[in-house]
Tab-separated table of C-alpha atoms in Angstrom:
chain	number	residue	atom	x	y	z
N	1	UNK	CA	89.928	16.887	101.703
N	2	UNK	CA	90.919	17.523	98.242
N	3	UNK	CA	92.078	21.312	97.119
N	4	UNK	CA	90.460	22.797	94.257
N	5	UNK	CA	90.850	21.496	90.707
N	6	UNK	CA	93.674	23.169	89.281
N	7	UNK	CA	95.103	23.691	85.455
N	8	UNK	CA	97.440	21.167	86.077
N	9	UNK	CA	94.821	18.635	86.931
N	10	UNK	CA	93.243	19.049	83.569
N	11	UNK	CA	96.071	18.974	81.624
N	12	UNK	CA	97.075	15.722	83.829
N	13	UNK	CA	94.040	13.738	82.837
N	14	UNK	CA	94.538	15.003	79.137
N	15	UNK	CA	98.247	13.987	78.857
N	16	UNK	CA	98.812	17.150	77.777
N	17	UNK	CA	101.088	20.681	78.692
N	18	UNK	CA	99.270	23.244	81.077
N	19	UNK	CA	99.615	26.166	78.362
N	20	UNK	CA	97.809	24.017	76.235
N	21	UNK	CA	94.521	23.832	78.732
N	22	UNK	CA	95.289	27.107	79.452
N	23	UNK	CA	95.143	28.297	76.083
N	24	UNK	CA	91.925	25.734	74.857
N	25	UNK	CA	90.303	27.479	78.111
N	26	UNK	CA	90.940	31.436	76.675
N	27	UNK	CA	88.264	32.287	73.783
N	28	UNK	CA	90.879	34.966	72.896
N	29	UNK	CA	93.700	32.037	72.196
N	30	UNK	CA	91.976	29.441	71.416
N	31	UNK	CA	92.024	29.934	67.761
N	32	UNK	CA	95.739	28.401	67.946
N	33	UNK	CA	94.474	25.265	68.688
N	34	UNK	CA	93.033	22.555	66.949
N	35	UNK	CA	89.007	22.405	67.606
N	36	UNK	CA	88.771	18.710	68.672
N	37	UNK	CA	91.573	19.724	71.516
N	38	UNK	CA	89.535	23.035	71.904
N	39	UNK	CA	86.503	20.708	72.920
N	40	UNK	CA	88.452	17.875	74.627
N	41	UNK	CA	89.909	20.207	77.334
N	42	UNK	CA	86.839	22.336	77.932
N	43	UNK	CA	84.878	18.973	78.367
N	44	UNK	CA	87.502	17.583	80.426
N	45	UNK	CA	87.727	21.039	82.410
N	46	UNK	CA	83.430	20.822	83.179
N	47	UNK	CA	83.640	17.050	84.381
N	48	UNK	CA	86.394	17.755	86.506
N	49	UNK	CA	84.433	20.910	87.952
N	50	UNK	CA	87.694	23.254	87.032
N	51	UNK	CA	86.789	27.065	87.769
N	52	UNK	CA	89.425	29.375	86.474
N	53	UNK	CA	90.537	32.169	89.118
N	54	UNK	CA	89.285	35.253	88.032
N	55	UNK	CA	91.155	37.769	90.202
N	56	UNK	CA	94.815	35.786	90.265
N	57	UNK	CA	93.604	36.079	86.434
N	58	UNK	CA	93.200	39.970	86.582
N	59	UNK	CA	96.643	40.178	88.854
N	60	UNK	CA	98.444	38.501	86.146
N	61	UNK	CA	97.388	40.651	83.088
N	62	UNK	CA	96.251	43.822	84.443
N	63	UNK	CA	92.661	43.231	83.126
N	64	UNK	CA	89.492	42.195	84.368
N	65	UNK	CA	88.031	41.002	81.350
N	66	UNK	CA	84.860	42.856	82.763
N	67	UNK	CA	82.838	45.281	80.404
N	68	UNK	CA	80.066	47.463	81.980
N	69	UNK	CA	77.439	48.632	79.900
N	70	UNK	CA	75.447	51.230	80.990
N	71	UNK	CA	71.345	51.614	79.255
N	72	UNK	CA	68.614	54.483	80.365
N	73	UNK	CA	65.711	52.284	80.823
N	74	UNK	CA	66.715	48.359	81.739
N	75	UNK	CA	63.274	47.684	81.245
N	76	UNK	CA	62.832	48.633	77.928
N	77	UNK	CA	62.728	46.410	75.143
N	78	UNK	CA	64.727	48.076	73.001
N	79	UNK	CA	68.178	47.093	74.754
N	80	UNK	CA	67.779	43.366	74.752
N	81	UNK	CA	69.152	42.937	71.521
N	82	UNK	CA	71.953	45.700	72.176
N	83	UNK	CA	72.734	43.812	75.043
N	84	UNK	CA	72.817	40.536	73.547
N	85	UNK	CA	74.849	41.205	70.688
N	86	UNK	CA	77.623	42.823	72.681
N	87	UNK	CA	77.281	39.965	75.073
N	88	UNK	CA	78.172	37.396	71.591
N	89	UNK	CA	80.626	39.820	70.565
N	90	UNK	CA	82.430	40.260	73.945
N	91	UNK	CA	82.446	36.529	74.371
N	92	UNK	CA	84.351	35.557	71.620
N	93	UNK	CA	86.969	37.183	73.267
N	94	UNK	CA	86.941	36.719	76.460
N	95	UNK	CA	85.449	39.347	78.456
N	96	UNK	CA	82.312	39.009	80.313
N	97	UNK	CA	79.343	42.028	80.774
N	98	UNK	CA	78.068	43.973	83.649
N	99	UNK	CA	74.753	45.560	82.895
N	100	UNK	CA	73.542	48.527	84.811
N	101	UNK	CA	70.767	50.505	84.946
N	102	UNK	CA	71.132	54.282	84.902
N	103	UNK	CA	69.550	56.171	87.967
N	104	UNK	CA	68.362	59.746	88.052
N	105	UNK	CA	70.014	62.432	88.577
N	106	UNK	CA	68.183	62.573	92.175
N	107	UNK	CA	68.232	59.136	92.876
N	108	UNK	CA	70.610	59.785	95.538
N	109	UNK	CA	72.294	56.338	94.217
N	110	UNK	CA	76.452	56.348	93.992
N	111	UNK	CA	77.539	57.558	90.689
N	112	UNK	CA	77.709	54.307	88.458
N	113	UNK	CA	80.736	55.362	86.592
N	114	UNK	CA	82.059	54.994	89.535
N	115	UNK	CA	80.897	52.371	90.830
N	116	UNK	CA	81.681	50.530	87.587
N	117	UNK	CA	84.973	51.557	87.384
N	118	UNK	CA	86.049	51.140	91.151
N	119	UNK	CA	85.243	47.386	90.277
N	120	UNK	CA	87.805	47.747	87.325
N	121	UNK	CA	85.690	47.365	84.638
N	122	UNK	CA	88.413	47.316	81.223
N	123	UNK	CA	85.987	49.444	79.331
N	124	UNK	CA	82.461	50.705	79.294
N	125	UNK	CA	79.394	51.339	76.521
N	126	UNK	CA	77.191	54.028	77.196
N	127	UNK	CA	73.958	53.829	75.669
N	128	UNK	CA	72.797	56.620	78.082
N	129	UNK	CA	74.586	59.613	76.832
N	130	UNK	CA	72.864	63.049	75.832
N	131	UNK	CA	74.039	65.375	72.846
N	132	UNK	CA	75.730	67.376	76.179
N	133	UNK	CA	76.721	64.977	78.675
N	134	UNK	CA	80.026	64.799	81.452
N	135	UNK	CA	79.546	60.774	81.106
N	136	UNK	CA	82.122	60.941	78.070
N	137	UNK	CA	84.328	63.075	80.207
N	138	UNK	CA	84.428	61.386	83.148
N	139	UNK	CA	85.494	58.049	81.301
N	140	UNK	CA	88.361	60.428	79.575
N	141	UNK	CA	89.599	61.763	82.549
N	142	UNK	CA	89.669	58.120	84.299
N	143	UNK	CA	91.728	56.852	81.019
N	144	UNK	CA	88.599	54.180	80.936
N	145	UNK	CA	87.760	53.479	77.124
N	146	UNK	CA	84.101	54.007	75.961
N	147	UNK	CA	82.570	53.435	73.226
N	148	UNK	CA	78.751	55.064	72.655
N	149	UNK	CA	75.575	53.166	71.324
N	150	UNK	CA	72.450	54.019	69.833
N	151	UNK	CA	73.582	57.465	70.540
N	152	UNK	CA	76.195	60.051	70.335
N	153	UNK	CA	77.729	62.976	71.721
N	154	UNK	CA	78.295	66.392	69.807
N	155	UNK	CA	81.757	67.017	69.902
N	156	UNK	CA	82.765	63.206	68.896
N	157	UNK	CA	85.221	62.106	71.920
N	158	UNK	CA	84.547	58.465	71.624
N	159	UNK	CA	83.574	55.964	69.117
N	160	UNK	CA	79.781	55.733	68.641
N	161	UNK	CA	77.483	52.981	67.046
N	162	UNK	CA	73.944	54.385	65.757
N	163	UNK	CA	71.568	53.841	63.131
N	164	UNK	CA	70.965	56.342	60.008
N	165	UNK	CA	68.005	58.789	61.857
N	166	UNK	CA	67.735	60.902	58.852
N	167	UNK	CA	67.094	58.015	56.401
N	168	UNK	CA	64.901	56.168	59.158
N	169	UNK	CA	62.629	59.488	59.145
N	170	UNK	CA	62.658	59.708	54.943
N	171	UNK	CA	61.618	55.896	55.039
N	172	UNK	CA	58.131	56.622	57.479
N	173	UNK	CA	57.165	59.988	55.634
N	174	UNK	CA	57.513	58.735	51.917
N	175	UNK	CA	56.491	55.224	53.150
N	176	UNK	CA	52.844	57.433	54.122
N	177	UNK	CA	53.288	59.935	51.380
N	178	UNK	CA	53.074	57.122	48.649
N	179	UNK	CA	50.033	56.357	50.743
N	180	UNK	CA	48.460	59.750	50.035
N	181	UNK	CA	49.132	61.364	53.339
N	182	UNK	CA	49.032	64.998	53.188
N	183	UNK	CA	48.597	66.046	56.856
N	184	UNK	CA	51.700	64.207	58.067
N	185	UNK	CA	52.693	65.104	61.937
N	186	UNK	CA	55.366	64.348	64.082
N	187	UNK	CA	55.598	62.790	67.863
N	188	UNK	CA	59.081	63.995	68.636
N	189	UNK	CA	61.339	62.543	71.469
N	190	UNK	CA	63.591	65.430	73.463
N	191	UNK	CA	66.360	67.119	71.952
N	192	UNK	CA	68.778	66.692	74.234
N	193	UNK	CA	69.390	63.089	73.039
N	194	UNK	CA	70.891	62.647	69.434
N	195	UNK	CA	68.285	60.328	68.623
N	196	UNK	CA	64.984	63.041	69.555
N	197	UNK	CA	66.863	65.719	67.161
N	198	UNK	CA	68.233	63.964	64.281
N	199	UNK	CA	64.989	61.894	63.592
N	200	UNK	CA	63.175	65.266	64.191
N	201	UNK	CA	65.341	66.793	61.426
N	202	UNK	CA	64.817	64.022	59.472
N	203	UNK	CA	61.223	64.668	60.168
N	204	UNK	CA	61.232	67.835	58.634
N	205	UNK	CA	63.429	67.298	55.403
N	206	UNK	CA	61.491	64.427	54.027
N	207	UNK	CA	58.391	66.603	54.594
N	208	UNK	CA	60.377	69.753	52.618
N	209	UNK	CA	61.500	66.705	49.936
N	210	UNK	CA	58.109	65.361	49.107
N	211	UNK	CA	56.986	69.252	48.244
N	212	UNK	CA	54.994	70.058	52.403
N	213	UNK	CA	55.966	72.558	54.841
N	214	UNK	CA	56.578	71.950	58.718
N	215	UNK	CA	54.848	74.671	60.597
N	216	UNK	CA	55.081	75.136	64.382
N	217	UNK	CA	52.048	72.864	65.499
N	218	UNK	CA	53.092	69.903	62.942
N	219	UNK	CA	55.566	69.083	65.890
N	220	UNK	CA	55.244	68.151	68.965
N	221	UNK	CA	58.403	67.287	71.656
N	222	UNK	CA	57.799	64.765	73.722
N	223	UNK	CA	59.505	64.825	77.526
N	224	UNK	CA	60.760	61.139	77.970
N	225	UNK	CA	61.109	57.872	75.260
N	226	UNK	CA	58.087	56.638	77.160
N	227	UNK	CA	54.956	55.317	76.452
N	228	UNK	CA	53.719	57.453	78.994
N	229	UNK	CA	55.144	60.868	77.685
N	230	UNK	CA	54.168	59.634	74.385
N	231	UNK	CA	50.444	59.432	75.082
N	232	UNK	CA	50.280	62.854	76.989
N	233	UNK	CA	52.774	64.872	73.830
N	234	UNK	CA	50.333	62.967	70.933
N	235	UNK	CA	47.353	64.164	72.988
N	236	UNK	CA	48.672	67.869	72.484
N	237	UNK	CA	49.418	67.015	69.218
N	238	UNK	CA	46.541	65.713	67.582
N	239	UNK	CA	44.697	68.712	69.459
N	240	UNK	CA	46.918	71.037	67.248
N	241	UNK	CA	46.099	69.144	64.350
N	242	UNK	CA	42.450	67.748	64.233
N	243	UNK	CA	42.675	67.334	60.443
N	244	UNK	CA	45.896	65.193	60.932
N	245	UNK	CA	45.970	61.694	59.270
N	246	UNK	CA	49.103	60.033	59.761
N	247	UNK	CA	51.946	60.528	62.946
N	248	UNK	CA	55.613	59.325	62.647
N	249	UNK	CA	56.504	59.004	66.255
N	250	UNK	CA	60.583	59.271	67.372
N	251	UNK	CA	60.044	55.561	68.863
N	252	UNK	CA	58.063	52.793	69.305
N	253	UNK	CA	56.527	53.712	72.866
N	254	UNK	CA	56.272	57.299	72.148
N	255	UNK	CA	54.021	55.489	68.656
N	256	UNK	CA	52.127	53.120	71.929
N	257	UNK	CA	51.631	56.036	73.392
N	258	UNK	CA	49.846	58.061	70.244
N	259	UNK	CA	47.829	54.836	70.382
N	260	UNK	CA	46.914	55.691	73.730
N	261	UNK	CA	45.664	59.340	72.661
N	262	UNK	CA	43.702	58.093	69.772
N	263	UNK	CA	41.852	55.651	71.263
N	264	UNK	CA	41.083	58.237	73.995
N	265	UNK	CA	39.397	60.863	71.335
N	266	UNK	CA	37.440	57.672	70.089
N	267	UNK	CA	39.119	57.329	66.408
N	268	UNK	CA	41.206	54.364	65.316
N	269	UNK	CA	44.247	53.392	63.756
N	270	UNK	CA	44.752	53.650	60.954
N	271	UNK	CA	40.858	54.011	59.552
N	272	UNK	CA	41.317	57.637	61.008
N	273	UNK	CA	45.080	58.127	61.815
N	274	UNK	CA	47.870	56.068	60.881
N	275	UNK	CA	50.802	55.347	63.025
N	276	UNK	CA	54.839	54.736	62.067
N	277	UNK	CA	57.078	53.530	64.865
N	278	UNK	CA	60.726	53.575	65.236
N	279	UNK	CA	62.855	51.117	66.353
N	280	UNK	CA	60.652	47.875	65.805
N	281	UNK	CA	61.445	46.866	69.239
N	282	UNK	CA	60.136	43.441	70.454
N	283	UNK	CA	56.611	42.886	70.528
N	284	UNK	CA	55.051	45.939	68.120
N	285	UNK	CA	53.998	43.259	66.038
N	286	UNK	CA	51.851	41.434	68.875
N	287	UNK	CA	49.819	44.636	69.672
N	288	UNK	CA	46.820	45.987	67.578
N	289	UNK	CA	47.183	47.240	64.846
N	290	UNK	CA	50.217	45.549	64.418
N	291	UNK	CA	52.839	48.701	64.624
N	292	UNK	CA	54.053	49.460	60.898
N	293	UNK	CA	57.621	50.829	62.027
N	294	UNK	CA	61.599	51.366	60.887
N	295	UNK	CA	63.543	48.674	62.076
N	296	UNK	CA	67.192	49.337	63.679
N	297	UNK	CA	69.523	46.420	63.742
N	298	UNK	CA	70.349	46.785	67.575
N	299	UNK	CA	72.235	43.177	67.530
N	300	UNK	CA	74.751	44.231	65.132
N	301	UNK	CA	74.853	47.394	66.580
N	302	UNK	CA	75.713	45.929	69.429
N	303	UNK	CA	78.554	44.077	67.839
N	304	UNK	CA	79.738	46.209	65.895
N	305	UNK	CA	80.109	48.388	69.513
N	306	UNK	CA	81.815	45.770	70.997
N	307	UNK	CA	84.344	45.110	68.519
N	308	UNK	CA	85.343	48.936	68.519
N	309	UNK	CA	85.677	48.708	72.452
N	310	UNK	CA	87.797	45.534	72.053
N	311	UNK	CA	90.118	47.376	69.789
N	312	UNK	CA	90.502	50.571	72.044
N	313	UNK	CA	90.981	47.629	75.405
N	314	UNK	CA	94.181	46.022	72.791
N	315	UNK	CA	95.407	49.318	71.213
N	316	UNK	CA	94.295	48.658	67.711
N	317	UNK	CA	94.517	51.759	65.163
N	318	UNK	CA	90.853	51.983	63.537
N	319	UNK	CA	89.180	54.170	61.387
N	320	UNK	CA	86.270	54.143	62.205
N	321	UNK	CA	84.806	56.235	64.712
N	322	UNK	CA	80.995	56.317	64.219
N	323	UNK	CA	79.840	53.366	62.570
N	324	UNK	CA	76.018	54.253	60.663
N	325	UNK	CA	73.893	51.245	60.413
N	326	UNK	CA	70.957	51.528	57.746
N	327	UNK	CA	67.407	51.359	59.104
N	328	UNK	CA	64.471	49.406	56.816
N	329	UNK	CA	60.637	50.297	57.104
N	330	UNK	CA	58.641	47.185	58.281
N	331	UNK	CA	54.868	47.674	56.779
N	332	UNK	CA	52.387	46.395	59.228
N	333	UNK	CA	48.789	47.285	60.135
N	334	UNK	CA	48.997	50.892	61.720
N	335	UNK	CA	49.145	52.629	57.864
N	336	UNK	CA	46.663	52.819	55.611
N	337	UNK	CA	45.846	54.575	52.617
N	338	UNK	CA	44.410	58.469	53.454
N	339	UNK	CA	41.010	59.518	53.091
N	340	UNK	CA	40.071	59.909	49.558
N	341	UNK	CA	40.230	64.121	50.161
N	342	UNK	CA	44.060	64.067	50.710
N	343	UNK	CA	45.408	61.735	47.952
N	344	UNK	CA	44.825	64.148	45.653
N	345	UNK	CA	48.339	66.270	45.617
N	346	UNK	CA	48.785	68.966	47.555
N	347	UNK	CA	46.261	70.271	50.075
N	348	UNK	CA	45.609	74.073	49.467
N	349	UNK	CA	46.768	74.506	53.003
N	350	UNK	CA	50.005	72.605	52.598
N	351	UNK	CA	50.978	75.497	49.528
N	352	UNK	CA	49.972	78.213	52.068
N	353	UNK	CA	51.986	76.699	54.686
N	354	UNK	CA	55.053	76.551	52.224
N	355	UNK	CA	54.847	80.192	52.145
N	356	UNK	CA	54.201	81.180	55.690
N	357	UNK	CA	56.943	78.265	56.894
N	358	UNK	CA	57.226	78.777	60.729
N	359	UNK	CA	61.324	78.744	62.296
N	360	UNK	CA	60.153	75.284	63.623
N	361	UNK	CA	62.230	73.812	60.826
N	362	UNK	CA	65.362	75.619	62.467
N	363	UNK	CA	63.847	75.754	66.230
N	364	UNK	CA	61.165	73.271	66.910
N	365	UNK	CA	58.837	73.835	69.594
N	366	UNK	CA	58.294	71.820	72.680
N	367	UNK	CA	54.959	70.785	74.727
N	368	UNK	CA	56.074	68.820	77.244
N	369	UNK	CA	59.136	69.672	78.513
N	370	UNK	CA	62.649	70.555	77.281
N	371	UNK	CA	63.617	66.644	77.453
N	372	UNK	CA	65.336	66.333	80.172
N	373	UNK	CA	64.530	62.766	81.317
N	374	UNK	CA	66.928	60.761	79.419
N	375	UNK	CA	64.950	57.269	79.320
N	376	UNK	CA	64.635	55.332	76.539
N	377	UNK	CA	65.695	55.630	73.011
């Protein structure tokens, strides 16, 4: 019986020099070679049924050409495209992607830092971390690079790729402003991720901007990035504020959720209450309304992470370490114009408020929890 097909064997029915299959076969040399040899040898490779050796491959260089990325919530939408564009990215070059799922703290499941690293992963992305979190830590300690996604860390360890929160927050509130919102309200997701406290202060400076206080029941903190926490936070919420037209939520479930709590009181969006997302994660167009939202490029963030990991893996000096992508509001059916009462300036109780401003614009309150589910985004 005949061994496995071997590098020689392809370059032996190509007439050509191992190194050259060898190379044609490596997306990270490849670029040496012409393209029609490029496609000659990796055509020649499939028919033959050639399979390179992954681990006599990882002896030889030190590397696994393995990536693990780590997400909060596998299930939600919002990391396909995160995951696909580092999956483009890292291919290019060579390296493949392990995706795993991060399990609660009382899961009683092996630590997957661990776990990913014990299978010697080159490098990780987190796109789990918390504005306090060991994760970064760990990864230091174990001389494993990381690079962060879609959130970051306080003190800055490792590089990070997220979107512009503050500016995604201006876009919803002057997007419903120009609308002639006056009683503008915020679905907030926990402050323990970056994401829950910078759109949150974004929250609150476009409001200050456009000329309307933030008092302490114009917020509430929702426990989780889930639908589910999202529906019970805007129920508390739009108890607080019965005169309330319009809600910018943290993220698109936490907006599914308001959706949830509105329908439940018996008004609609947006004849009643209009609705901004954040995130335009897949399907928010298919539901109804149609979710009016601020989109976040999560392929190119996704890229753009795996480049910077890439460069840490081969020791390249970069600049950069957080890269800012810029969000864009996507107008769909959940806004409308207000009620004819508020498009008329400022409400009387909006100058009041300006007066009696409430610390929630240094320390905003919670209803549901101090955040400390990290799911979602």
């Amino acid at each position: 019986m005949r061994g496995a097909i071997t590098i020689k064997d392809v370059a032996n029915e190509l007439g050509v020099h191992p190194s050259t299959v060898s190379r044609a076969l490596d997306p990270a040399k490849r670029g040496v070679l012409g393209e029609d040899v490029v496609r000659r040898v990796i055509e020649t490779a499939r028919r033959l049924g050639y399979t390179p050796d992954a681990a006599a491959a990882t002896l030889r260089r030190g590397r696994s050409k393995l990536i693990g990325v780590i997400v909060p919530d596998i299930a939600n939408p919002v990391f396909s495209p995160i995951i696909s564009g580092l999956e483009n990215a890292l291919a290019a070059k060579g390296y493949a992607l392990i995706v795993a799922d991060q399990p609660s703290e009382d899961s009683g499941r092996p630590d997957i830092i661990e776990t990913l690293t014990a299978r010697r992963v080159d490098g990780l992305v987190l796109a789990t971390v918390a504005l306090k979190d060991n994760a970064v830590t760990r990864c230091i300690r174990r001389g494993v690079p990381v690079v962060l996604v879609n959130r970051a860390e306080a003190d800055d360890r490792a590089p990070s790729v997220v979107s512009d929160d503050i500016e995604g927050m201006k876009l919803a509130v002057e997007h419903l402003v120009a609308l002639g919102h006056r009683r503008i309200v915020h679905l907030a997701g926990p402050r323990a991720l970056s994401t829950g406290l910078l759109r949150r202060e974004g929250f609150k400076s476009a409001m200050r901007a456009a000329g309307y206080a933030v008092n302490r029941h114009d917020i509430v903190e929702s426990a989780a990035f889930t639908r589910a926490a999202g529906a019970s936070a805007a129920a508390e919420l739009l108890k607080r504020n019965p005169d309330a037209t319009a809600v910018v939520a943290a993220n698109d479930l936490l907006a599914l959720g308001a959706y949830q709590a509105l329908a439940a009181e018996g008004r609609r969006c947006p004849d009643d209450v209009s609705i901004v997302g954040h995130n335009d994660m897949p399907l928010v167009d298919m539901v109804s309304p149609a979710l009016t939202t601020i989109r976040i490029s999560h392929r190119e963030m996704g890229e753009a992470a795996a480049r910077l990991l890439v460069g840490l893996i081969e020791g390249q000096e970069t600049a950069e370490s957080r890269i800012v992508t810029r969000p864009t509001l996507i107008i769909r059916q959940s806004t409308a114009k207000a009620p004819m009462s508020q498009r008329s300036g400022a409400s009387a109780r909006g100058k009041r408020e300006r007066a009696l401003e409430d610390p929630v614009n240094k320390r905003p309150s919670t209803a549901s929890g101090n955040g400390s589910k990290r799911r979602g985004t």
